Tab-separated table of C-alpha atoms in Angstrom:
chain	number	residue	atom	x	y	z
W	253	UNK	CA	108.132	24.560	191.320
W	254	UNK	CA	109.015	27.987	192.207
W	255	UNK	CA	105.901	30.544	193.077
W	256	UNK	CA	107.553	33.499	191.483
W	257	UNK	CA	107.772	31.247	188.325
W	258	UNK	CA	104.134	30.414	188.536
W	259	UNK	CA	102.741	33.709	189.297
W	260	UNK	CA	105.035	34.850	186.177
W	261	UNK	CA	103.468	32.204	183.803
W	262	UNK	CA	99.645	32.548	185.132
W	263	UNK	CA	99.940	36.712	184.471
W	264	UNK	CA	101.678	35.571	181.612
W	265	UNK	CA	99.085	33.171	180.326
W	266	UNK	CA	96.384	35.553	181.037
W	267	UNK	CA	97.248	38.582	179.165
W	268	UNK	CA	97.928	36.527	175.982
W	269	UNK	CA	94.755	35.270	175.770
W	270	UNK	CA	92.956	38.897	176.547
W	271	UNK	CA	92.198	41.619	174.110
W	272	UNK	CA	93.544	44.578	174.096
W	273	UNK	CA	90.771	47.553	174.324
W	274	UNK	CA	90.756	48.877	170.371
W	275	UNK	CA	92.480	52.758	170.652
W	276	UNK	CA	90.673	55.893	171.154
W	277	UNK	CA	90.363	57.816	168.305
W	278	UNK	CA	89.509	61.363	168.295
W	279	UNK	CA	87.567	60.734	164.976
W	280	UNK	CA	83.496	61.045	165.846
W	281	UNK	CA	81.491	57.996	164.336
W	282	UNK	CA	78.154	57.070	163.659
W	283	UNK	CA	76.100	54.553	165.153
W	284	UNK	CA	74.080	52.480	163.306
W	285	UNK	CA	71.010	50.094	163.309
W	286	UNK	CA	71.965	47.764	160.438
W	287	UNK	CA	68.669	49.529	158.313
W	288	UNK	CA	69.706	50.974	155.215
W	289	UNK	CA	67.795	53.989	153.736
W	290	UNK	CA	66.833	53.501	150.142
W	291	UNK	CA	68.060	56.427	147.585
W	292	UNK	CA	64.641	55.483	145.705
W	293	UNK	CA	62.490	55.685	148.445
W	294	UNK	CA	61.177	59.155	148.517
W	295	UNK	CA	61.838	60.786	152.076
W	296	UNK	CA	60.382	63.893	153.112
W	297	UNK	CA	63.296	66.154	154.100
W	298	UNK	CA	64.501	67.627	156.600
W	299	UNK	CA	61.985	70.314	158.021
W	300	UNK	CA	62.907	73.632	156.694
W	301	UNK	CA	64.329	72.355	153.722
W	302	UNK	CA	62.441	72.543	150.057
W	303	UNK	CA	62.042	69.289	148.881
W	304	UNK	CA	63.787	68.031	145.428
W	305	UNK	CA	62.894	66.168	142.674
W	306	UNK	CA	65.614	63.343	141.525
W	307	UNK	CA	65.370	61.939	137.918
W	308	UNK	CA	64.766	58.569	139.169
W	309	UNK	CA	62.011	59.077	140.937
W	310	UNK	CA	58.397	57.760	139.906
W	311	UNK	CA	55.345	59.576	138.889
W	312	UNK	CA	53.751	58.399	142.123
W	313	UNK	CA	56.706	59.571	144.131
W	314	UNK	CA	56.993	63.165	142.189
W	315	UNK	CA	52.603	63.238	142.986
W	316	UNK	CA	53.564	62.867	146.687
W	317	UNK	CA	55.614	65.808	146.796
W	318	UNK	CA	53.044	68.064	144.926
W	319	UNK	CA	50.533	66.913	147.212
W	320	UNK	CA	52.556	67.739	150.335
W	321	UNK	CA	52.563	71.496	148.389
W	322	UNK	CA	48.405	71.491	147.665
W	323	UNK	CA	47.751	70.458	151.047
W	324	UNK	CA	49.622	72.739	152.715
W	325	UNK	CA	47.822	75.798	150.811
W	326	UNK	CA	44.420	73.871	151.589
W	327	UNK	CA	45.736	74.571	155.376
W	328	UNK	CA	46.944	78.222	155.269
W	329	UNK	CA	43.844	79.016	152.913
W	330	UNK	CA	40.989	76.996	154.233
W	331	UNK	CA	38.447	79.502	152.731
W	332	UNK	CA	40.291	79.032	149.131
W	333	UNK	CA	37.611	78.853	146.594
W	334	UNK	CA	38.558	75.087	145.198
W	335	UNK	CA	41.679	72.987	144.933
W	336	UNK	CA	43.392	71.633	141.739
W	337	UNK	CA	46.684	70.890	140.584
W	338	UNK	CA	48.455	73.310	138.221
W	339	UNK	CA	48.215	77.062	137.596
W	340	UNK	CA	44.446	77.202	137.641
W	341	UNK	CA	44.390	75.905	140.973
W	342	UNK	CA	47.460	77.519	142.597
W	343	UNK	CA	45.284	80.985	141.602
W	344	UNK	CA	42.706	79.895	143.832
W	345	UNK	CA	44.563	80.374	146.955
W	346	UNK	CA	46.080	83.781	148.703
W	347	UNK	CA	49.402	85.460	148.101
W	348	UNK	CA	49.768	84.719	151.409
W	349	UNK	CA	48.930	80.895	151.705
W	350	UNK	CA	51.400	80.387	148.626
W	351	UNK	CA	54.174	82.384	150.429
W	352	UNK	CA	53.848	80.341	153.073
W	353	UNK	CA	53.905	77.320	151.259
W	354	UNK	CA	56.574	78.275	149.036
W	355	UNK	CA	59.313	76.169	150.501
W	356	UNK	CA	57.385	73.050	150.079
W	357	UNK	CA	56.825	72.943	146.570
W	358	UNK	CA	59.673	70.556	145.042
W	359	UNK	CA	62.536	71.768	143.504
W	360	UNK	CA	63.643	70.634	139.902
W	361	UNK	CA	66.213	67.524	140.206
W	362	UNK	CA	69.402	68.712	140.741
W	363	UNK	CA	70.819	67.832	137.050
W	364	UNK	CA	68.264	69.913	135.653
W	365	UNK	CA	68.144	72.973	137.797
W	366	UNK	CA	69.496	75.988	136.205
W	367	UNK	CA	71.490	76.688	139.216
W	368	UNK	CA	73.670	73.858	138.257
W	369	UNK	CA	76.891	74.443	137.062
W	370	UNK	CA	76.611	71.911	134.200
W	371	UNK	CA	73.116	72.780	132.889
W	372	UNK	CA	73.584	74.981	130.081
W	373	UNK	CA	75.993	72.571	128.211
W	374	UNK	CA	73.624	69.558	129.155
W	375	UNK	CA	70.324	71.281	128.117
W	376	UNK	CA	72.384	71.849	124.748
W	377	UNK	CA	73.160	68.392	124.989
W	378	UNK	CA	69.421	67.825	125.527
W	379	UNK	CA	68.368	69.628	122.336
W	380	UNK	CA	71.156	68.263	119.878
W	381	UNK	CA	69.718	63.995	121.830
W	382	UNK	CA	66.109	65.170	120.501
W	383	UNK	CA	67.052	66.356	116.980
W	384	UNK	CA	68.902	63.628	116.354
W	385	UNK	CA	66.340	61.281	117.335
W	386	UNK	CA	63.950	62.528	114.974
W	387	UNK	CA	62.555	65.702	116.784
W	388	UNK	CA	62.260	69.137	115.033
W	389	UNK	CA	63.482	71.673	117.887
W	390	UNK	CA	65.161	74.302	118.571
W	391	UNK	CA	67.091	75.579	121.610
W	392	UNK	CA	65.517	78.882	122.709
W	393	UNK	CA	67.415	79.252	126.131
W	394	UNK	CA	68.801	77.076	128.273
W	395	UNK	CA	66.105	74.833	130.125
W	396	UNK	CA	63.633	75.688	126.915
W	397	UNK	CA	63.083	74.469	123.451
W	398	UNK	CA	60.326	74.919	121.053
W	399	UNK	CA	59.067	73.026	117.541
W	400	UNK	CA	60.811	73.948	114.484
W	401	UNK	CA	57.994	73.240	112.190
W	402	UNK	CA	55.741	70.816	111.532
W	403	UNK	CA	56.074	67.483	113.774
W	404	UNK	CA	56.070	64.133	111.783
W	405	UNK	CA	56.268	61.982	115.096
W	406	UNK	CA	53.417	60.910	117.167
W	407	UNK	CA	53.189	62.678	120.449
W	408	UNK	CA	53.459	59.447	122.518
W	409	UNK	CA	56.662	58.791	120.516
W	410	UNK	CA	57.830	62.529	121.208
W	411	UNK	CA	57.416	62.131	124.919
W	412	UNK	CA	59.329	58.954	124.962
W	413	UNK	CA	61.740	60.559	123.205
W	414	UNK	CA	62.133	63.062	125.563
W	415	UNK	CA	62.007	61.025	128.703
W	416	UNK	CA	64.855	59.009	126.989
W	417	UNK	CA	66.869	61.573	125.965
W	418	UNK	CA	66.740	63.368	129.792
W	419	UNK	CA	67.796	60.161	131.323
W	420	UNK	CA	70.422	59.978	128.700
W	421	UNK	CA	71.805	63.834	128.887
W	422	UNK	CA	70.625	64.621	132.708
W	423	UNK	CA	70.597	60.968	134.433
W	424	UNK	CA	73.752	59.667	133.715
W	425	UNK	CA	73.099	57.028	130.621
W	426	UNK	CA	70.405	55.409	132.990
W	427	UNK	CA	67.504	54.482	131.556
């Protein structure tokens, strides 16, 4: 057999069975470790940014998030004269601790902040789920409603109500 005809079907042989290297792309890509994050899970963010509330998030999760908020007051203020949730215990800290705590209290969920876009028409929205659900209100502003008379329903049935009609309006449908 003739060497040049061997050498030929050896380099032959071994470039069909190699791989070509994959093309460079100039597009940047991220690496990742298989682990997904979960969108229910409720991350802290990013430091410097205020933290947000999403409508699927649970009691327990939203608590975390107000907690982060009370006990960074209960470090900028240690002499504050008690702690509690809610206005009555935000006055018991300085101007100053709650300036500089400002950016940790959690935003409203992004469907119902009135910086959205969509809110006004969705808050109407909002009002007109309640009323027709049996609720007696009325649409003051947008992101506020108050009772038009006397209430027939149960409050327990008028907070469901309201949950329900939220997730319906603000969330999407989801329940």
């Amino acid at each position: 057999m003739n060497p040049r005809l061997s050498i030929g079907a050896a380099v032959l042989l071994l470039s069909a069975c190699s791989q070509a290297a994959p093309p460079s792309s100039n597009v940047a890509s991220l690496q990742s470790t298989g682990a997904v994050a979960s969108s229910s899970a409720a991350a802290p963010p990013a430091d410097g940014e205020q933290p947000r509330l999403r409508m699927d998030m649970t009691e327990e999760e939203k608590q975390r998030l107000y907690d982060a908020h009370t006990a960074c007051l209960a470090e900028k203020d240690p002499n504050a004269t008690g702690t509690g949730a809610g206005p009555a215990g935000r006055g018991q800290y300085s101007d100053e601790a709650r300036k500089l705590c400002a950016k940790k209290w959690p935003l409203p969920p992004w469907e119902m902040d009135s910086g959205n876009p969509a809110f006004a028409d969705n808050w109407h929205k909002n009002v007109q789920c309640l009323n027709s659900r049996g609720m007696k209100v009325i649409e003051t502003e947008p992101g506020s409603w108050t009772y038009d008379g006397e209430q027939t329903l149960p409050d327990e049935q008028r907070h469901q109500i309201e949950k329900e009609c939220e997730q319906e309006v603000f969330g999407g449908g989801r329940k």
